[in-house]
Tab-separated table of C-alpha atoms and ligand atoms in Angstrom:
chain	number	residue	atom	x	y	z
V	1	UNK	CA	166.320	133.754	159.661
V	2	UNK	CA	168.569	130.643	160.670
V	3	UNK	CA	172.265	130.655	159.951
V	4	UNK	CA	172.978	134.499	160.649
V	5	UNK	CA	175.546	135.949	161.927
V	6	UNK	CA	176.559	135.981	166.022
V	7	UNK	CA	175.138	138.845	167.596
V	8	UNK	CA	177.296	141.247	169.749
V	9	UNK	CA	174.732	143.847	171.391
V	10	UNK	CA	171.067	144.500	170.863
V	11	UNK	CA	168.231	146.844	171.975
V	12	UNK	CA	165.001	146.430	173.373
V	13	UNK	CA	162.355	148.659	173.900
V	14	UNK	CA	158.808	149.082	174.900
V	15	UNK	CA	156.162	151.178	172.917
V	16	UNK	CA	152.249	151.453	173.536
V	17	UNK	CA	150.206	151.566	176.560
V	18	UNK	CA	152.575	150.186	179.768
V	19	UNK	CA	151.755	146.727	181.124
V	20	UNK	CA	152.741	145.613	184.676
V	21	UNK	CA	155.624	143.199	184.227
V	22	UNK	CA	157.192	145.237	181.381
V	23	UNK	CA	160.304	145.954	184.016
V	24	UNK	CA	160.636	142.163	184.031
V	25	UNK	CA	161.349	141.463	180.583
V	26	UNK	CA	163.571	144.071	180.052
V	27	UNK	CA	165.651	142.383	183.317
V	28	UNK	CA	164.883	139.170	181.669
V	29	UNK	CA	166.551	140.027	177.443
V	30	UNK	CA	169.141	142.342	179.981
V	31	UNK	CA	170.174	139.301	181.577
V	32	UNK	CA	169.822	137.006	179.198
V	33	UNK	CA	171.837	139.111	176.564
V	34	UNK	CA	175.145	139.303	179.460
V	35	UNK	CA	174.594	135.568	180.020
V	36	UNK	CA	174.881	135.010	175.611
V	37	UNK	CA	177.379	137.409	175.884
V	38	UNK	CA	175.438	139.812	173.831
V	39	UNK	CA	175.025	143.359	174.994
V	40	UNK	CA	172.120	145.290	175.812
V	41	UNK	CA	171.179	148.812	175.169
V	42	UNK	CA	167.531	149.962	176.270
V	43	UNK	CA	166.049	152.416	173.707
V	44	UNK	CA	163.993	154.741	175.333
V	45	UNK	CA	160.079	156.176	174.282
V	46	UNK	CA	160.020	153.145	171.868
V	47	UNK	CA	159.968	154.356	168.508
V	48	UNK	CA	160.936	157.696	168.521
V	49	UNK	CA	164.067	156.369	170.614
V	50	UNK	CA	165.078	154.943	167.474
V	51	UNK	CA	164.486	157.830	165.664
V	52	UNK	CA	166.365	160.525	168.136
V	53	UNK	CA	168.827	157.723	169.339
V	54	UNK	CA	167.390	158.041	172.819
V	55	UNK	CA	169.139	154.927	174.656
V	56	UNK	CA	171.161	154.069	177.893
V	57	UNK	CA	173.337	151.213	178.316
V	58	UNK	CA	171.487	148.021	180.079
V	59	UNK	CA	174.284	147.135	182.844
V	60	UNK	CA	173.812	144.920	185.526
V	61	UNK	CA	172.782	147.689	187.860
V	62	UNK	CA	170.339	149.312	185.543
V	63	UNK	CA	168.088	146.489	185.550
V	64	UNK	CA	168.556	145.213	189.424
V	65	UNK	CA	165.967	145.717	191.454
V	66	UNK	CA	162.930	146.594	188.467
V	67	UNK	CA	161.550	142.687	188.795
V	68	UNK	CA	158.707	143.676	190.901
V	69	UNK	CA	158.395	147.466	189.541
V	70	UNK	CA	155.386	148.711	187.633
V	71	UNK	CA	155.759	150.529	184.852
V	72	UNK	CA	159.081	150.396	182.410
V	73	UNK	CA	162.223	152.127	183.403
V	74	UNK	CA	162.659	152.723	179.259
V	75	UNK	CA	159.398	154.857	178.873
V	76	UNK	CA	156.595	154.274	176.265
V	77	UNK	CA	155.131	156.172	173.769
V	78	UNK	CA	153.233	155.691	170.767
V	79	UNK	CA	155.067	157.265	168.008
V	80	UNK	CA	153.897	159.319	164.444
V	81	UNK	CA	156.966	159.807	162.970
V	82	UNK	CA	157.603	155.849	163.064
V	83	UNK	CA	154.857	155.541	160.484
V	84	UNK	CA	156.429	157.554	157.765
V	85	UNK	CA	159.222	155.931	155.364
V	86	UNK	CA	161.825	158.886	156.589
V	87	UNK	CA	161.188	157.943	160.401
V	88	UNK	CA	162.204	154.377	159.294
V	89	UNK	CA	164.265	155.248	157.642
V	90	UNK	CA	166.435	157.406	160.972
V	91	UNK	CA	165.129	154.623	162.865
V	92	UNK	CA	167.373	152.303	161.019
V	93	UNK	CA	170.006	154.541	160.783
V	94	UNK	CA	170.427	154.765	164.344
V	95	UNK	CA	170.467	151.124	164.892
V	96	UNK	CA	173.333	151.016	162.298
V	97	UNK	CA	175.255	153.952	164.488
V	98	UNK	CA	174.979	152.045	167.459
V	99	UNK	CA	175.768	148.676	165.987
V	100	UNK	CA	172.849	146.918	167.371
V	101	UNK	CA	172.304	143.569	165.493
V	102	UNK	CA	168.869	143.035	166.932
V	103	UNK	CA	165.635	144.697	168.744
V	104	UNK	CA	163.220	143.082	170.893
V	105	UNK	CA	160.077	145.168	170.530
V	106	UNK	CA	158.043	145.012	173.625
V	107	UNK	CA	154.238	146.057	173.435
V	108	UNK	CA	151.067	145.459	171.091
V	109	UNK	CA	149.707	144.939	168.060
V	110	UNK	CA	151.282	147.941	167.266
V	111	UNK	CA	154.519	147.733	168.604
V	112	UNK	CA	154.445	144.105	166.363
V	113	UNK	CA	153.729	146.439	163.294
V	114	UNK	CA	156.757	148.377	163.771
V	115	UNK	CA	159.178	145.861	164.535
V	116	UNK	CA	158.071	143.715	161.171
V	117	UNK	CA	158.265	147.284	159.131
V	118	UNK	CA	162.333	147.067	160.792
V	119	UNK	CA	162.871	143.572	159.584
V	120	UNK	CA	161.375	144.434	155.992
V	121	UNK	CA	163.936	146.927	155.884
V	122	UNK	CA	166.555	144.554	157.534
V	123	UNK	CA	166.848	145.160	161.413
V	124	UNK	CA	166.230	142.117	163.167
V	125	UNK	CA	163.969	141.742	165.359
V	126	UNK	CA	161.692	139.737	168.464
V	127	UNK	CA	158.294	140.691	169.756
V	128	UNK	CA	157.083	140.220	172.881
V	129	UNK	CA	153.444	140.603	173.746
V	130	UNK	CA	152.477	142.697	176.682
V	131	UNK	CA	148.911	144.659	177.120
V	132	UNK	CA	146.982	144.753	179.939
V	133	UNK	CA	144.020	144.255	177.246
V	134	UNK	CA	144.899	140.530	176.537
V	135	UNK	CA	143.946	140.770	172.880
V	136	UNK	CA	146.797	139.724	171.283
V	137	UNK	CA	145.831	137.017	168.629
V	138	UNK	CA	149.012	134.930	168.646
V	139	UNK	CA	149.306	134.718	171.989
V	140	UNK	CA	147.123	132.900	174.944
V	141	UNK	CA	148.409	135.302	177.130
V	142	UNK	CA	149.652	138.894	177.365
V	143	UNK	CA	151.925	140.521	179.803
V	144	UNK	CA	150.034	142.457	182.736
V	145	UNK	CA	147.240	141.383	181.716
V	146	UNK	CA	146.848	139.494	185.439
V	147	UNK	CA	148.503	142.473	187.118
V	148	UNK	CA	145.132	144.560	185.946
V	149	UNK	CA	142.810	142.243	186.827
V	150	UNK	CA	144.091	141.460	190.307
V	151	UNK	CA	144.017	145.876	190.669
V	152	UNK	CA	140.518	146.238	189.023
V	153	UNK	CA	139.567	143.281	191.164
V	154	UNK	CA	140.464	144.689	194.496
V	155	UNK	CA	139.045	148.186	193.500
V	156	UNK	CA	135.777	146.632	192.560
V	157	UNK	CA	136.157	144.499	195.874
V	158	UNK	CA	136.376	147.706	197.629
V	159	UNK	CA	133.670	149.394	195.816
V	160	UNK	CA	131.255	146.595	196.715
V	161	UNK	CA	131.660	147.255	200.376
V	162	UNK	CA	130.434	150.691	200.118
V	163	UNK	CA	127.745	149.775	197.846
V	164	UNK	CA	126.716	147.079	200.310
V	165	UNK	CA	126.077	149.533	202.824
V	166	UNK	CA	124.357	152.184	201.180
V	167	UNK	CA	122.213	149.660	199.163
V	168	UNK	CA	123.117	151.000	195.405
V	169	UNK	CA	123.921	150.117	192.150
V	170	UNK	CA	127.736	150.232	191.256
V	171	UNK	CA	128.334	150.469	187.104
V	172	UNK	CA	131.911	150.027	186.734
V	173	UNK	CA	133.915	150.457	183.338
V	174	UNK	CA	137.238	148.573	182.705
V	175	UNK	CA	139.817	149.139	180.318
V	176	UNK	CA	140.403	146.933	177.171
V	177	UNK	CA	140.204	148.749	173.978
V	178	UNK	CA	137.947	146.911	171.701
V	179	UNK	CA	137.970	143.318	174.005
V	180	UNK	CA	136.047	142.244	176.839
V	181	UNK	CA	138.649	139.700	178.097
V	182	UNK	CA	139.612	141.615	181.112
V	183	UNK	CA	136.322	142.676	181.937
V	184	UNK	CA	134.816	138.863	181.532
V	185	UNK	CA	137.874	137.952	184.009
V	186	UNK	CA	136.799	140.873	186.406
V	187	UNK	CA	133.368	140.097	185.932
V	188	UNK	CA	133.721	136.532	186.842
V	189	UNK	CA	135.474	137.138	190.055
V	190	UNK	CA	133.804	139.939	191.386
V	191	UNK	CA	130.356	137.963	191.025
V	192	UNK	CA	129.024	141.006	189.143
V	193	UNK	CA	125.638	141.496	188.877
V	194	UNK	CA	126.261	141.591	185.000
V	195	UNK	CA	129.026	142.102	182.318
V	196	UNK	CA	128.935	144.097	178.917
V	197	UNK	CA	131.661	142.880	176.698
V	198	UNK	CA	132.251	144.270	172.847
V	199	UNK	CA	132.087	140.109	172.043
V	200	UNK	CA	128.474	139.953	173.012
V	201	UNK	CA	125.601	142.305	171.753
V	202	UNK	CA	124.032	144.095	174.497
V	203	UNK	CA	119.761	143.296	175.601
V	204	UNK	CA	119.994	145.932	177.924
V	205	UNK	CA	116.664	144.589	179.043
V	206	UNK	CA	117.752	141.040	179.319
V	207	UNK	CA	121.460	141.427	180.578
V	208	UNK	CA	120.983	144.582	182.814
V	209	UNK	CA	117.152	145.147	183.642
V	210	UNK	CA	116.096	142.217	184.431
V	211	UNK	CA	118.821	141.117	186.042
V	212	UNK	CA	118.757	143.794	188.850
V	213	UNK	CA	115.034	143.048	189.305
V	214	UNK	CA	115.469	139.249	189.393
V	215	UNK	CA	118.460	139.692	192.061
V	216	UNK	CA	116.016	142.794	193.843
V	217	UNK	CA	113.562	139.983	194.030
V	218	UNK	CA	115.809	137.683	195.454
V	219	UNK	CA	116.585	139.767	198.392
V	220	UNK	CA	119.878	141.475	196.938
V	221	UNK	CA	119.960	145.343	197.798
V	222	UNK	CA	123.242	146.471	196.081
V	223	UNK	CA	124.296	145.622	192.197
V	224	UNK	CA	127.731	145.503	190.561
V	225	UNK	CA	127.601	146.206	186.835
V	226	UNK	CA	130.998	145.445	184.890
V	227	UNK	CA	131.486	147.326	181.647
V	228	UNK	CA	134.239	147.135	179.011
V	229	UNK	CA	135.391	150.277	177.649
V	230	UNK	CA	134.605	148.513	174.225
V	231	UNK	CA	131.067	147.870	174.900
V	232	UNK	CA	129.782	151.111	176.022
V	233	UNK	CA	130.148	153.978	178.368
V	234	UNK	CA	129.403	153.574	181.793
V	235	UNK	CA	127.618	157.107	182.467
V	236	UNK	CA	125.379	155.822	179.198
V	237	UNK	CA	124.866	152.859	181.008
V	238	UNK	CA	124.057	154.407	184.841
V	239	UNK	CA	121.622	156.764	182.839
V	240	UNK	CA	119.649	154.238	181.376
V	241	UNK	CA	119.168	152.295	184.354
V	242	UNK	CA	118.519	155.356	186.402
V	243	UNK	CA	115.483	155.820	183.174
V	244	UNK	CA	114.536	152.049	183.432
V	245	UNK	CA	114.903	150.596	186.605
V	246	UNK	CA	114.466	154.017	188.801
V	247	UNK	CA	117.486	153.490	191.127
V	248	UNK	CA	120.385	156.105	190.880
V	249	UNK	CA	123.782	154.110	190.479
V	250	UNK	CA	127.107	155.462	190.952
V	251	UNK	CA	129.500	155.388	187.767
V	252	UNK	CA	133.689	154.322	188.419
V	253	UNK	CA	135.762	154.394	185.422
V	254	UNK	CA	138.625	152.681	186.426
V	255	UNK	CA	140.907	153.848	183.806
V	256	UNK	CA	145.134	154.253	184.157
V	257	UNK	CA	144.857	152.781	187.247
V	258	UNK	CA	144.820	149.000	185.887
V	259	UNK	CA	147.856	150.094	184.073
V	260	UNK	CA	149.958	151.003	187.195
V	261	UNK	CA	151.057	148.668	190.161
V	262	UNK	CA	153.447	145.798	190.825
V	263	UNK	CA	153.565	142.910	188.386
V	264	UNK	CA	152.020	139.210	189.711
V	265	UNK	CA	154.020	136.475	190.157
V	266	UNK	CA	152.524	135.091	187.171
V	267	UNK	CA	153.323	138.483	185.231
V	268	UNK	CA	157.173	138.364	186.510
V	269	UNK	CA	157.470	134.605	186.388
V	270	UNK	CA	156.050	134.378	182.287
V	271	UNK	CA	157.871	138.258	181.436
V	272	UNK	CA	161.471	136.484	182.476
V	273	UNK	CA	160.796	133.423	180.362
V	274	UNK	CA	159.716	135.654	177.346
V	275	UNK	CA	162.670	137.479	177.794
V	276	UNK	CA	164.728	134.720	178.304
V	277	UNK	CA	163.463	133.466	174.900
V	278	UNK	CA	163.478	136.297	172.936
V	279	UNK	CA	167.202	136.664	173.436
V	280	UNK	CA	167.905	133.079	172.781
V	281	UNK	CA	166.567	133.073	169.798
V	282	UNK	CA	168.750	135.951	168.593
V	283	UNK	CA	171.668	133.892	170.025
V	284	UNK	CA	170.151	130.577	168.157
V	285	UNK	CA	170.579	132.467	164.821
V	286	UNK	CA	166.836	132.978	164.586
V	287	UNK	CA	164.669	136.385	164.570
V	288	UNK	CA	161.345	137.709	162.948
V	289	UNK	CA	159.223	135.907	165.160
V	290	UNK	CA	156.623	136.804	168.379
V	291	UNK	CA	157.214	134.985	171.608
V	292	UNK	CA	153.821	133.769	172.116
V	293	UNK	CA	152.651	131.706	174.770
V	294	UNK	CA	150.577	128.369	173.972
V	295	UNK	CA	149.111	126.233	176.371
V	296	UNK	CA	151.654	126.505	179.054
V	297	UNK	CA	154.638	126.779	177.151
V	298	UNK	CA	156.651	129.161	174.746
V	299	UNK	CA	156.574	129.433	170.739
V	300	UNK	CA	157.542	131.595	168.191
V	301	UNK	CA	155.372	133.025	165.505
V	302	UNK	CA	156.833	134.624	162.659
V	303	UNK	CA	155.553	138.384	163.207
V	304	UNK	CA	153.822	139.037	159.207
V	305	UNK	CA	151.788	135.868	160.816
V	306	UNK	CA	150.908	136.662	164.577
V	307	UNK	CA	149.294	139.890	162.883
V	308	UNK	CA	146.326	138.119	161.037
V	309	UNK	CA	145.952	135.695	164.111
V	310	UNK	CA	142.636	136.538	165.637
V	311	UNK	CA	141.829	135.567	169.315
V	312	UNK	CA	138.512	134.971	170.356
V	313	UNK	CA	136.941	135.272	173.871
V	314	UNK	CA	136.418	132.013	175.659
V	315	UNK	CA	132.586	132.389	175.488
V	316	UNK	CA	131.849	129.683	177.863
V	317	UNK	CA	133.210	131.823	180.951
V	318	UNK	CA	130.247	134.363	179.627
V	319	UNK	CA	127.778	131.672	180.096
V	320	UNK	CA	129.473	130.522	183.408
V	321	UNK	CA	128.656	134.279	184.415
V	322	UNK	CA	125.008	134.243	183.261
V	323	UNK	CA	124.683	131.009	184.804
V	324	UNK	CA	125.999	131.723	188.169
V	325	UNK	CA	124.769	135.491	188.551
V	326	UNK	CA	120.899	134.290	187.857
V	327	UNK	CA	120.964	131.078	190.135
V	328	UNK	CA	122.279	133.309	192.851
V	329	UNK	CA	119.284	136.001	192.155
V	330	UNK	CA	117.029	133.151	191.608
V	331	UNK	CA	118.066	131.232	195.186
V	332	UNK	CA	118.400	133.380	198.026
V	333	UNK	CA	121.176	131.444	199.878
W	1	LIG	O1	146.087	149.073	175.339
W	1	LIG	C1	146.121	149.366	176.695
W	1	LIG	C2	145.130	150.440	177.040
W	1	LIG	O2	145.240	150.706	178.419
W	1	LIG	C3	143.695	150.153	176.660
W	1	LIG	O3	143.055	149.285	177.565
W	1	LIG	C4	143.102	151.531	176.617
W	1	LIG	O4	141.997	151.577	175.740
W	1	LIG	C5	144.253	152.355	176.086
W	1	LIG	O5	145.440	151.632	176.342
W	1	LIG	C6	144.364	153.722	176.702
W	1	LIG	O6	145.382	154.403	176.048
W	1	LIG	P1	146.020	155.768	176.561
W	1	LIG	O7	146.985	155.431	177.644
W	1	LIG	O8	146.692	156.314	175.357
W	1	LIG	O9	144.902	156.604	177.074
């Protein structure tokens, strides 16, 4: 949408699952509006903020100090009522009642879905990916995603040293909806034992079995088994190896807690230039579009597009794994 008209104040809000470094871009479009002189208003509980006009001004002070804060000072929720034509429909009717000439819609594949159902109907709008899950198809990277895997990293890390000493099996499940790319990550630089990932069909024989007895063999008395939520349960898992292999492991489902936690620097340092973005494309005239990043730098996608774009794991890194975990059962040192 070149050419359109200058913008005066515009919202931003963040809907689905929190991501560390969601604080940062709204300090980043907060910032960013004041220095476009645009103004800001943070809608709060993402969609239904819209709907109930749930919003606080975005001053200076709101947003000082939230950089390095977990969470998102707005709230997040996932909302029904934003799926029905009449929610829209309030949805857009608040946005007229406040004047707001633009939203930047912070979140998911879902949060993407609702912010191009506002532009059908004439709101415009920015995306900006953030999901600790990584599996946004437009975009190399996602927001929090390295905040999670630095906090499932050090749990595991800790996990290991009391697995070390009582000699056991650890099966540990990580979050990621229907994608393995945090657990891969995880996987990789924990030096698990072995990884289940949705990507790649499971030999439970192969990938789990034999790998415990080859490392066993090898003089290793204490196994770390990675599991995505999207490949399987992790009690399922611990069962059948407890059936199989005849050791009794102990199950950690990580869950909320990769959700929670200060933002990286590389989560604060990408979340300002997002935000930074988003905004000046508003101020450029231009809207519709994802903030996606691409080989180091920043593009926009229009949003009807980012939502086809599929993303695929980096399969390579899985053979890296296989590759690294088996020499290390194979050679002792
Ligand atoms: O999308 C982020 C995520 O944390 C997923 O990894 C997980 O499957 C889901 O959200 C959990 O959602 P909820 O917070 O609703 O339990």
């Amino acid at each position: 949408m070149e050419g359109a008209k200058k913008m005066k104040r515009i919202g931003v809000l963040t809907s689905g699952g929190d991501a560390p470094g969601m604080n940062a871009i709204i300090r980043a479009v907060a910032r960013t509006a004041m220095h476009f002189g645009i103004e800001c208003v943070g809608i709060r509980r993402g969609y239904a903020g819209l709907i109930n006009s749930d919003f606080v001004m975005l001053e200076t002070n709101m947003v000082r100090h939230i950089l390095g804060r977990g969470g998102t000072i707005l709230y997040t929720a996932r909302c029904d009522e934003f799926m029905t034509e009449k929610g829209r429909e309030k949805a857009v009717a608040t946005c007229k009642m406040l004047g707001l000439d633009g939203i930047v819609a912070v979140g998911g594949d879902g949060t993407f879905k609702g912010a191009l159902e506002l532009s059908r109907l004439g709101v415009p709008v920015m995306g900006i990916p953030a999901t600790i899950d990584n599996d946004i198809g437009c975009s190399n990277y996602t927001i929090g995603f390295d905040s999670a895997c630095n906090t499932a990293i050090d749990c595991i890390d800790k996990l290991r040293d009391t697995m070390q000493s009582h000699e056991r099996c650890s099966v540990v499940e990580v979050m990621g909806r229907h994608a393995g790319f945090l657990a891969l990550y995880v996987g990789i630089a924990v030096g698990a034992t072995s990884v289940l990932i949705p990507e790649h069909p499971v030999d439970f024989e192969q990938d789990i079995v034999q790998r415990i007895q080859n490392s066993r063999l090898a003089g290793v008395t204490h196994f770390m088994i990675v599991v995505a939520e999207g490949a399987g349960s992790a009690f399922e898992i611990a069962r059948k190896i407890k059936e199989t292999v005849g050791i009794d492991p102990r199950v950690t489902v990580l869950g909320h807690i990769q959700r929670g936690g200060a933002p990286t620097g590389r989560d604060r340092e990408t979340a300002t230039r997002m935000g930074y973005y988003a905004v000046r494309a508003f101020a450029e005239g231009r809207s519709g579009n994802v903030i996606a990043t691409r080989e180091g730098g920043i593009v926009e996608i229009p949003i009807e597009e980012a939502l086809t774009m599929k993303k695929h794991l980096q399969m390579d890194r899985y053979e890296i794994l296989e590759a690294i975990a088996a020499s290390g059962a194979i050679h002792k040192n």
